[in-house]
Amino acid sequence: MSRTALSKPMQQAFADGLLEQSTVFDYGCGRGDDLRTLAALGVEASGWDPGHSPDSEKQSAAVVNLGYVVNVIEDRSERDQALRSAWALAESVLVVSARLVWDPDSTSGRPFGDGRITANGTFQKYYNPEELKGWVESVLGRTAITASPGIVYVFRDPGAAQQLLARHSRESSRPRRGIAELLHDQHRDLLDPIEGFVNEHRKLPSPTDLDDPKAVVDLFGSIRGAFNIVRQSTGAQLWNDVD
């Protein structure tokens, strides 16, 4: 799966302030979409994936993301080991996420073990939120904090969760700046020409319309991905007629 924005677990970690002045390791990074967006946000990030980046080194980091990995491992002992391996790399907090039982695909395919075999032959284990939290706690022997349904945090320092809750309480009256707004501000040199072109022509520019299309693609994955940042940060209603 390819994205032009952060995955839900990393969006949650960003919103909770866990990525501020932190290093991130993505355990099961897929095609590296989160790594690219984190780099654009100025976050030092690296990753490993058995399919897409098997030769990358597994590294410790302040924040380790185990994003939608455990639900695709059919062997329960291997699932437990993946969780333990990711936890061993987490210096501050481990972020664990999984698909949930109310996912639209949770009843598709056929039953297999404690999950299902999908139409394309892959395994998926769907959790209910309490099951995910309980499993993480039982394997790691640590208290897990539910950040949102299907996303839990495990902190090295037990007091860190209380500090997070206290900070949220103090900041609850202040609106949080979104990821798209930050990216828009940090990379106006690349995004302003795209915004100007679309505003004038009501269509996306081609690579030849931009001074540095390679930089745009390197940061945002595609010209459309870059424009999605513009759309999100300025208001989608301004661009309803742009495909």
Coordinates of N, CA, C and O in Angstrom, one line a residue, residues 71-174:
N71 N -0.7 -8.2 12.3 CA -1.9 -8.8 11.8 C -1.7 -9.6 10.5 O -2.6 -10.3 10.0
V72 N -0.5 -9.5 9.9 CA -0.2 -10.3 8.7 C 0.7 -11.5 9.0 O 1.1 -12.2 8.1
I73 N 1.0 -11.8 10.3 CA 1.9 -12.9 10.7 C 1.0 -14.0 11.2 O 0.3 -13.9 12.2
E74 N 0.9 -15.1 10.4 CA -0.1 -16.2 10.8 C 0.4 -17.1 12.0 O -0.4 -17.6 12.7
D75 N 1.7 -17.2 12.1 CA 2.2 -18.1 13.2 C 2.3 -17.2 14.5 O 2.9 -16.2 14.6
R76 N 1.6 -17.7 15.5 CA 1.5 -16.9 16.8 C 2.8 -16.7 17.4 O 3.1 -15.6 18.0
S77 N 3.7 -17.7 17.4 CA 5.0 -17.5 18.1 C 5.8 -16.5 17.3 O 6.6 -15.7 17.9
E78 N 5.7 -16.5 16.0 CA 6.5 -15.5 15.2 C 5.9 -14.1 15.4 O 6.6 -13.1 15.4
R79 N 4.6 -14.0 15.6 CA 3.9 -12.7 15.9 C 4.4 -12.2 17.3 O 4.8 -11.0 17.4
D80 N 4.5 -13.1 18.2 CA 5.1 -12.7 19.5 C 6.5 -12.2 19.4 O 6.9 -11.2 20.0
Q81 N 7.3 -12.9 18.6 CA 8.7 -12.6 18.5 C 8.9 -11.2 17.8 O 9.8 -10.5 18.1
A82 N 8.1 -11.0 16.8 CA 8.1 -9.7 16.1 C 7.9 -8.5 17.1 O 8.6 -7.5 17.0
L83 N 6.9 -8.7 18.0 CA 6.6 -7.7 19.0 C 7.8 -7.5 19.9 O 8.2 -6.4 20.2
R84 N 8.4 -8.6 20.4 CA 9.5 -8.5 21.3 C 10.7 -7.9 20.6 O 11.4 -7.1 21.2
S85 N 10.9 -8.2 19.3 CA 12.1 -7.6 18.6 C 11.9 -6.1 18.4 O 12.9 -5.4 18.6
A86 N 10.7 -5.7 18.1 CA 10.5 -4.3 18.0 C 10.6 -3.6 19.3 O 11.2 -2.5 19.4
W87 N 10.1 -4.2 20.4 CA 10.3 -3.6 21.7 C 11.7 -3.4 22.1 O 12.1 -2.4 22.7
A88 N 12.5 -4.4 21.7 CA 14.0 -4.4 22.1 C 14.7 -3.2 21.5 O 15.7 -2.7 22.0
L89 N 14.1 -2.6 20.4 CA 14.8 -1.5 19.7 C 14.2 -0.1 20.2 O 14.8 0.9 19.9
A90 N 13.1 -0.2 21.0 CA 12.5 1.1 21.4 C 13.1 1.7 22.6 O 13.1 1.1 23.7
E91 N 13.8 2.8 22.5 CA 14.4 3.5 23.6 C 13.4 4.2 24.5 O 13.7 4.3 25.7
S92 N 12.4 4.7 23.9 CA 11.4 5.5 24.6 C 10.0 4.9 24.6 O 9.4 4.6 25.6
V93 N 9.5 4.6 23.3 CA 8.1 4.2 23.2 C 8.0 3.3 22.0 O 8.6 3.6 20.9
L94 N 7.2 2.3 22.1 CA 6.8 1.4 21.0 C 5.4 1.7 20.6 O 4.5 1.7 21.5
V95 N 5.1 1.9 19.3 CA 3.8 2.1 18.8 C 3.4 0.9 18.0 O 4.0 0.5 17.1
V96 N 2.3 0.2 18.5 CA 1.8 -1.0 17.9 C 0.4 -0.8 17.3 O -0.4 -0.2 18.0
S97 N 0.2 -1.2 16.1 CA -1.2 -1.0 15.5 C -1.5 -2.3 14.7 O -0.7 -3.0 14.3
A98 N -2.8 -2.5 14.6 CA -3.3 -3.6 13.9 C -4.7 -3.3 13.3 O -5.4 -2.4 13.8
R99 N -5.1 -4.0 12.3 CA -6.5 -3.9 11.8 C -7.5 -4.5 12.7 O -7.2 -5.5 13.5
L100 N -8.7 -3.9 12.7 CA -9.7 -4.3 13.7 C -10.8 -5.1 13.2 O -11.0 -5.1 11.9
V101 N -11.6 -5.7 14.1 CA -12.7 -6.6 13.6 C -13.8 -5.9 12.9 O -14.6 -6.5 12.2
W102 N -13.9 -4.5 13.0 CA -14.9 -3.8 12.3 C -14.4 -3.3 10.9 O -15.1 -2.6 10.2
D103 N -13.2 -3.7 10.5 CA -12.7 -3.4 9.2 C -13.6 -4.0 8.2 O -14.1 -5.2 8.3
P104 N -13.9 -3.3 7.1 CA -14.9 -3.9 6.1 C -14.4 -5.2 5.5 O -15.3 -6.0 5.0
D105 N -13.1 -5.5 5.5 CA -12.7 -6.8 5.0 C -12.6 -7.9 6.0 O -12.1 -9.0 5.7
S106 N -13.0 -7.7 7.2 CA -12.8 -8.6 8.3 C -13.5 -9.9 8.1 O -13.2 -10.9 8.8
T107 N -14.6 -9.9 7.3 CA -15.3 -11.2 7.1 C -15.1 -11.8 5.7 O -15.7 -12.7 5.3
S108 N -14.2 -11.2 4.9 CA -13.9 -11.7 3.6 C -12.9 -12.8 3.7 O -12.3 -13.1 4.7
G109 N -12.8 -13.6 2.6 CA -11.9 -14.7 2.6 C -12.5 -15.9 3.4 O -13.7 -16.0 3.6
R110 N -11.5 -16.7 3.9 CA -12.0 -17.9 4.6 C -11.2 -18.0 5.9 O -10.1 -17.5 6.0
P111 N -11.8 -18.6 7.0 CA -11.1 -18.7 8.3 C -9.9 -19.5 8.2 O -9.8 -20.5 7.4
F112 N -8.9 -19.1 8.9 CA -7.6 -19.9 9.0 C -6.9 -19.5 10.3 O -6.6 -18.3 10.5
G113 N -6.7 -20.5 11.1 CA -6.1 -20.2 12.4 C -6.9 -19.2 13.2 O -8.1 -19.4 13.3
D114 N -6.3 -18.2 13.7 CA -7.0 -17.2 14.5 C -7.3 -15.9 13.6 O -7.6 -14.9 14.1
G115 N -7.2 -16.1 12.3 CA -7.4 -15.0 11.3 C -8.2 -15.5 10.1 O -9.0 -16.5 10.2
R116 N -7.8 -14.9 9.0 CA -8.5 -15.3 7.7 C -7.5 -15.3 6.6 O -6.5 -14.5 6.6
I117 N -7.7 -16.1 5.6 CA -7.0 -16.0 4.3 C -7.8 -15.2 3.3 O -8.9 -15.5 3.0
T118 N -7.2 -14.1 2.8 CA -7.9 -13.2 2.0 C -8.0 -13.8 0.5 O -7.4 -14.8 0.2
A119 N -8.7 -13.0 -0.3 CA -8.9 -13.5 -1.7 C -7.6 -13.6 -2.5 O -7.5 -14.4 -3.4
N120 N -6.6 -12.8 -2.1 CA -5.3 -12.8 -2.8 C -4.3 -13.8 -2.1 O -3.1 -13.8 -2.4
G121 N -4.8 -14.5 -1.1 CA -4.0 -15.6 -0.5 C -3.1 -15.1 0.6 O -2.3 -15.9 1.1
T122 N -3.3 -13.9 1.1 CA -2.5 -13.4 2.3 C -3.3 -13.7 3.6 O -4.5 -13.8 3.6
F123 N -2.6 -13.7 4.7 CA -3.2 -13.9 6.0 C -3.5 -12.5 6.6 O -2.7 -11.6 6.5
Q124 N -4.6 -12.4 7.3 CA -4.9 -11.2 8.1 C -5.6 -11.7 9.4 O -6.5 -12.5 9.5
K125 N -5.0 -11.1 10.5 CA -5.6 -11.3 11.8 C -6.3 -10.0 12.3 O -5.6 -9.0 12.3
Y126 N -7.6 -10.0 12.5 CA -8.3 -8.8 12.9 C -8.5 -8.9 14.4 O -9.0 -9.9 15.0
Y127 N -8.2 -7.8 15.1 CA -8.3 -7.7 16.5 C -9.5 -6.8 16.9 O -9.9 -5.9 16.2
N128 N -10.0 -7.1 18.1 CA -10.8 -6.0 18.8 C -9.8 -5.2 19.6 O -8.7 -5.7 20.0
P129 N -10.1 -3.9 19.9 CA -9.1 -3.1 20.6 C -8.6 -3.6 21.9 O -7.4 -3.6 22.2
E130 N -9.5 -4.2 22.7 CA -9.0 -4.7 24.0 C -8.1 -6.0 23.8 O -7.2 -6.2 24.6
E131 N -8.4 -6.8 22.8 CA -7.6 -7.9 22.5 C -6.2 -7.5 22.1 O -5.2 -8.1 22.6
L132 N -6.1 -6.5 21.3 CA -4.7 -6.0 20.9 C -4.0 -5.5 22.1 O -2.8 -5.9 22.3
K133 N -4.6 -4.7 23.0 CA -3.9 -4.2 24.2 C -3.5 -5.3 25.1 O -2.4 -5.4 25.6
G134 N -4.4 -6.3 25.3 CA -4.1 -7.4 26.2 C -3.0 -8.3 25.7 O -2.2 -8.7 26.5
W135 N -3.0 -8.5 24.4 CA -1.9 -9.3 23.8 C -0.6 -8.6 24.0 O 0.4 -9.3 24.4
V136 N -0.5 -7.4 23.7 CA 0.8 -6.6 23.8 C 1.2 -6.7 25.3 O 2.4 -7.0 25.5
E137 N 0.3 -6.5 26.2 CA 0.7 -6.5 27.6 C 1.2 -7.9 28.1 O 2.1 -8.0 28.8
S138 N 0.5 -9.0 27.6 CA 0.9 -10.3 28.0 C 2.2 -10.7 27.4 O 3.0 -11.4 28.1
V139 N 2.6 -10.3 26.2 CA 3.8 -10.7 25.6 C 5.0 -9.9 26.2 O 6.1 -10.4 26.5
L140 N 4.8 -8.6 26.4 CA 5.9 -7.7 26.9 C 5.9 -7.6 28.4 O 7.0 -7.1 28.9
G141 N 4.9 -7.9 29.1 CA 4.8 -7.7 30.5 C 4.9 -6.3 30.9 O 5.4 -5.9 32.0
R142 N 4.3 -5.4 30.1 CA 4.3 -4.0 30.3 C 2.9 -3.5 30.1 O 2.1 -4.1 29.4
T143 N 2.6 -2.4 30.8 CA 1.3 -1.7 30.6 C 1.2 -1.0 29.2 O 2.2 -0.3 28.9
A144 N 0.2 -1.3 28.5 CA 0.0 -0.6 27.2 C -1.0 0.5 27.3 O -2.0 0.3 28.1
I145 N -0.8 1.6 26.6 CA -1.8 2.7 26.7 C -2.5 2.8 25.3 O -1.8 2.8 24.3
T146 N -3.8 2.8 25.3 CA -4.6 2.9 24.1 C -4.6 4.4 23.6 O -5.1 5.2 24.3
A147 N -3.9 4.6 22.5 CA -3.9 6.0 21.9 C -5.2 6.2 21.1 O -5.7 7.4 21.2
S148 N -5.6 5.3 20.4 CA -6.9 5.3 19.7 C -7.2 3.8 19.3 O -6.3 3.0 19.4
P149 N -8.4 3.5 18.9 CA -8.8 2.1 18.6 C -7.8 1.5 17.6 O -7.6 2.1 16.5
G150 N -7.1 0.4 18.0 CA -6.2 -0.2 17.1 C -4.8 0.3 17.2 O -3.9 -0.2 16.4
I151 N -4.5 1.3 18.0 CA -3.2 1.8 18.2 C -2.9 1.9 19.7 O -3.6 2.5 20.5
V152 N -1.8 1.2 20.1 CA -1.4 1.3 21.5 C 0.1 1.7 21.6 O 0.9 1.5 20.7
Y153 N 0.4 2.4 22.8 CA 1.8 2.8 23.1 C 2.3 1.9 24.3 O 1.5 1.6 25.2
V154 N 3.6 1.6 24.2 CA 4.2 1.0 25.4 C 5.5 1.8 25.7 O 6.3 1.9 24.8
F155 N 5.5 2.4 26.9 CA 6.6 3.3 27.2 C 7.6 2.6 28.0 O 7.3 1.8 28.9
R156 N 8.9 2.9 27.8 CA 10.0 2.4 28.7 C 9.8 3.0 30.1 O 10.0 2.2 31.1
D157 N 9.6 4.3 30.2 CA 9.4 4.9 31.5 C 7.9 4.9 31.8 O 7.1 5.6 31.1
P158 N 7.5 4.2 32.8 CA 6.1 4.2 33.2 C 5.5 5.6 33.4 O 4.3 5.8 33.2
G159 N 6.3 6.5 33.9 CA 5.8 7.9 34.1 C 5.6 8.7 32.9 O 4.9 9.7 32.9
A160 N 6.1 8.2 31.7 CA 5.9 9.0 30.5 C 4.5 9.1 30.0 O 4.1 10.1 29.5
A161 N 3.7 8.0 30.3 CA 2.3 8.0 29.9 C 1.6 9.1 30.7 O 0.7 9.9 30.1
Q162 N 1.9 9.2 32.0 CA 1.2 10.2 32.8 C 1.6 11.6 32.3 O 0.8 12.6 32.3
Q163 N 2.9 11.8 31.9 CA 3.4 13.1 31.4 C 2.7 13.4 30.2 O 2.3 14.6 29.9
L164 N 2.4 12.4 29.3 CA 1.7 12.7 28.0 C 0.3 13.1 28.3 O -0.2 14.1 27.7
L165 N -0.4 12.5 29.3 CA -1.8 12.8 29.6 C -1.8 14.2 30.2 O -2.7 15.0 29.9
A166 N -0.8 14.5 31.0 CA -0.8 15.9 31.7 C -0.6 17.0 30.6 O -1.2 18.0 30.7
R167 N 0.3 16.7 29.7 CA 0.6 17.7 28.6 C -0.7 17.9 27.8 O -1.0 19.0 27.4
H168 N -1.4 16.8 27.5 CA -2.6 17.0 26.7 C -3.6 17.8 27.4 O -4.4 18.6 26.8
S169 N -3.7 17.6 28.7 CA -4.6 18.4 29.5 C -4.3 19.9 29.5 O -5.2 20.7 29.3
R170 N -3.0 20.2 29.5 CA -2.6 21.6 29.5 C -2.9 22.2 28.1 O -3.2 23.4 28.0
E171 N -2.7 21.4 27.1 CA -2.8 22.0 25.7 C -4.1 21.8 25.1 O -4.3 22.1 23.9
S172 N -5.1 21.3 25.8 CA -6.4 20.9 25.2 C -7.1 22.1 24.6 O -7.9 22.0 23.7
S173 N -6.8 23.3 25.1 CA -7.5 24.5 24.6 C -6.8 25.1 23.4 O -7.3 26.0 22.7
R174 N -5.6 24.6 23.0 CA -4.8 25.1 21.9 C -5.0 24.2 20.7 O -4.7 23.0 20.8

